[in-house]
Structures are given as structure tokens and as C-alpha cells.
């Protein structure tokens, strides 16, 4: 039987992503409960809070909020108590603890994590780079990349490139196929910024077989055969040895784990230059 819990009002002076994530993660712990979440972003004054609370009373809502301005947090708490509404302050307690630990006062700037700063623009640039130079579409990207990922098909080159891009790292990736010679640019860059990716043959077989099924193709296709996979992996290792780059076995690793190893390799390479 599905039960319905009160509406959760996510109130924020920014987009409310943090409070929404916490609200959904919390509600997901209750099997068979249908959650209703109402987003109320960009709350900047007391008048807006009054409007929200009048509506929240009608829904008997729970208020989950991320407000960095002390006066708005205090006002919301007082008015919500007067109306008998329950509240959850997502940011306040941790900000208070950090202030006590550091001896510093928070800046109390709404939406500070989304400000258009140098880090933000670097991330956007890196994402655009990863899309433009994905899957060897333009080998010239190898010359301008922070890291070049090489490997056979389905070794997570694209997901890793996008993950690294969100860290501000410009990643290009090149597929290694026996029938296609790798671009000359791959041998013109420092091997310190090239990383070879590989998987165990049986694991790669499972991934490719599943991929064929999603495409509505038979699992017996040459693409997923162990014989073909062994041939590709052997060819790829030969190219990696020729380049002189480190080789990572990503079998059983999440994208985040493999990315952390790649960043470690890049960091060590920079220190050894």
C-alpha cells in the first residue's frame, strides 16, 4: 500500500539543489511512501517567506531550507513556529559548527557556489573540450589536452573524459582499433599526459554483450566475441607500450575511482617535469 507523506517545501535563496537532494534521499528510505516536493528557489525577502508559509499551511508541509542570510533563517523559523509548521535547516548547523571551529564568520552570500568565477569557466571550457574531442573525432585535440585517454571500445573513455571535465581537466580520448592506425598526434605529445585504459577480457565481454542487447543485436556479433576482444586488447597494449604511457586496469572500478587514479598519475607527472 502506497502512503502519502506531507509535501516537502524546498526553500532556498539559490536553486535549492542541496535541500532537494537531501529531501529526496531521505524520502527514498521509506518504501511505499509517495513523496511530493515543491521547489521554491530565489527567496530573498520576508514578504516572499510570508507567501510561502501561507501556502505551506494549506499543505501541512515540512519546510526544508537552505538560507544563508541570518535574518531570513530567523524570520522563517519564528513564523513557521507560529503557524505550527515543521522546519529543517540544511545549512545552518554545519555553518555554525564551521564558524566555531575556524573562528571565522560565514560570508552569507546567497548562491555563492554558482558564481561565475574562474573555476566555473574552466569547467565549462573543459566540458566543451571533452565533447569536441570525444572518441577521436578530431585528433588535433590530443595536442591541447591535459590528459589523453586511449583504449579499446567500452573501456569508459567517454564517461571518464566527462567526469574529469567537471573537475576542470581537458580530456581527449582516442579509440584503439586494430583496423585503424592511431593518429600521429598521439606520438607527438608527452607520454606523461597519456593514460591507457584496459579491462579484463571476460568483463569487457559482458559489457559489450549487454551493449549489443540494448541495440537489439545478437550477442554472437564479432564485437562481443572473446576472440575479437583478446585481439583488440593485445593490439591496444602494443600501442600503449609504443607511446610509453601508464596503463590502468579499470575492471570493477567506478568511474570516480579510475578518475582519481588518473589525477594521481597527472599530479606525479607534473611533479617530475
mmCIF file of C-alpha atoms in Angstrom, residues 132-227:
data_model
loop_
_atom_site.group_PDB
_atom_site.id
_atom_site.type_symbol
_atom_site.label_atom_id
_atom_site.label_comp_id
_atom_site.label_asym_id
_atom_site.label_seq_id
_atom_site.Cartn_x
_atom_site.Cartn_y
_atom_site.Cartn_z
ATOM 1 C CA UNK A 132 34.535 18.251 -29.173
ATOM 2 C CA UNK A 133 37.411 15.781 -28.906
ATOM 3 C CA UNK A 134 35.469 12.705 -27.837
ATOM 4 C CA UNK A 135 36.125 9.333 -29.483
ATOM 5 C CA UNK A 136 38.916 10.633 -31.714
ATOM 6 C CA UNK A 137 36.585 12.889 -33.726
ATOM 7 C CA UNK A 138 39.380 15.437 -34.115
ATOM 8 C CA UNK A 139 42.874 14.110 -33.258
ATOM 9 C CA UNK A 140 44.238 17.656 -33.020
ATOM 10 C CA UNK A 141 42.674 17.811 -29.571
ATOM 11 C CA UNK A 142 45.397 15.472 -28.357
ATOM 12 C CA UNK A 143 47.897 18.318 -28.691
ATOM 13 C CA UNK A 144 45.895 20.646 -26.429
ATOM 14 C CA UNK A 145 44.512 18.206 -23.864
ATOM 15 C CA UNK A 146 45.536 17.990 -20.208
ATOM 16 C CA UNK A 147 45.117 14.230 -20.472
ATOM 17 C CA UNK A 148 44.585 11.797 -23.348
ATOM 18 C CA UNK A 149 42.728 8.561 -22.654
ATOM 19 C CA UNK A 150 43.301 5.635 -25.020
ATOM 20 C CA UNK A 151 41.801 2.160 -25.085
ATOM 21 C CA UNK A 152 39.506 -0.197 -26.921
ATOM 22 C CA UNK A 153 35.754 0.311 -27.153
ATOM 23 C CA UNK A 154 33.754 0.251 -23.870
ATOM 24 C CA UNK A 155 36.617 0.949 -21.500
ATOM 25 C CA UNK A 156 34.816 4.052 -20.135
ATOM 26 C CA UNK A 157 36.866 6.612 -22.070
ATOM 27 C CA UNK A 158 33.928 8.955 -22.643
ATOM 28 C CA UNK A 159 32.446 8.803 -19.098
ATOM 29 C CA UNK A 160 35.918 9.400 -17.675
ATOM 30 C CA UNK A 161 36.519 12.336 -20.025
ATOM 31 C CA UNK A 162 33.268 13.970 -18.899
ATOM 32 C CA UNK A 163 33.947 13.267 -15.221
ATOM 33 C CA UNK A 164 37.410 14.812 -15.484
ATOM 34 C CA UNK A 165 35.920 17.767 -17.370
ATOM 35 C CA UNK A 166 33.735 18.525 -14.362
ATOM 36 C CA UNK A 167 36.991 18.740 -12.407
ATOM 37 C CA UNK A 168 38.273 21.314 -14.912
ATOM 38 C CA UNK A 169 40.548 18.821 -16.710
ATOM 39 C CA UNK A 170 40.579 18.954 -20.518
ATOM 40 C CA UNK A 171 40.411 15.329 -21.628
ATOM 41 C CA UNK A 172 40.559 13.945 -25.154
ATOM 42 C CA UNK A 173 40.079 10.268 -25.872
ATOM 43 C CA UNK A 174 41.198 8.048 -28.734
ATOM 44 C CA UNK A 175 39.695 4.609 -29.513
ATOM 45 C CA UNK A 176 42.206 1.910 -30.405
ATOM 46 C CA UNK A 177 41.013 -0.385 -33.190
ATOM 47 C CA UNK A 178 43.304 -2.878 -34.989
ATOM 48 C CA UNK A 179 41.962 -1.861 -38.403
ATOM 49 C CA UNK A 180 42.593 1.865 -37.820
ATOM 50 C CA UNK A 181 46.029 3.349 -37.167
ATOM 51 C CA UNK A 182 46.100 5.758 -34.201
ATOM 52 C CA UNK A 183 46.632 9.423 -35.098
ATOM 53 C CA UNK A 184 50.201 10.654 -35.376
ATOM 54 C CA UNK A 185 49.453 13.316 -32.770
ATOM 55 C CA UNK A 186 49.319 10.585 -30.120
ATOM 56 C CA UNK A 187 53.056 10.017 -30.539
ATOM 57 C CA UNK A 188 53.878 13.727 -30.546
ATOM 58 C CA UNK A 189 52.727 14.523 -27.007
ATOM 59 C CA UNK A 190 54.411 13.684 -23.724
ATOM 60 C CA UNK A 191 53.583 10.144 -22.528
ATOM 61 C CA UNK A 192 53.109 11.707 -19.074
ATOM 62 C CA UNK A 193 49.722 13.035 -20.152
ATOM 63 C CA UNK A 194 48.539 9.850 -21.886
ATOM 64 C CA UNK A 195 46.762 7.108 -19.929
ATOM 65 C CA UNK A 196 45.921 3.690 -21.353
ATOM 66 C CA UNK A 197 42.708 2.029 -20.170
ATOM 67 C CA UNK A 198 42.089 -1.692 -20.193
ATOM 68 C CA UNK A 199 39.638 -4.241 -18.788
ATOM 69 C CA UNK A 200 39.716 -7.959 -18.157
ATOM 70 C CA UNK A 201 38.538 -9.793 -21.311
ATOM 71 C CA UNK A 202 35.629 -11.523 -19.547
ATOM 72 C CA UNK A 203 34.401 -8.246 -18.063
ATOM 73 C CA UNK A 204 34.663 -6.480 -21.425
ATOM 74 C CA UNK A 205 32.755 -9.365 -22.988
ATOM 75 C CA UNK A 206 29.897 -8.851 -20.512
ATOM 76 C CA UNK A 207 29.785 -5.103 -21.157
ATOM 77 C CA UNK A 208 29.793 -5.464 -24.928
ATOM 78 C CA UNK A 209 27.201 -8.219 -24.871
ATOM 79 C CA UNK A 210 24.891 -6.036 -22.785
ATOM 80 C CA UNK A 211 25.504 -3.163 -25.171
ATOM 81 C CA UNK A 212 24.501 -5.289 -28.158
ATOM 82 C CA UNK A 213 21.306 -6.319 -26.394
ATOM 83 C CA UNK A 214 20.327 -2.685 -25.809
ATOM 84 C CA UNK A 215 20.828 -2.092 -29.525
ATOM 85 C CA UNK A 216 18.648 -5.079 -30.376
ATOM 86 C CA UNK A 217 21.555 -7.017 -31.876
ATOM 87 C CA UNK A 218 22.584 -10.618 -31.307
ATOM 88 C CA UNK A 219 25.165 -11.334 -28.622
ATOM 89 C CA UNK A 220 27.047 -13.516 -31.088
ATOM 90 C CA UNK A 221 28.287 -10.493 -33.059
ATOM 91 C CA UNK A 222 32.049 -10.358 -33.574
ATOM 92 C CA UNK A 223 32.187 -7.141 -31.493
ATOM 93 C CA UNK A 224 31.499 -9.100 -28.290
ATOM 94 C CA UNK A 225 33.354 -12.329 -29.038
ATOM 95 C CA UNK A 226 36.204 -13.199 -26.675
ATOM 96 C CA UNK A 227 38.480 -13.882 -29.633
#
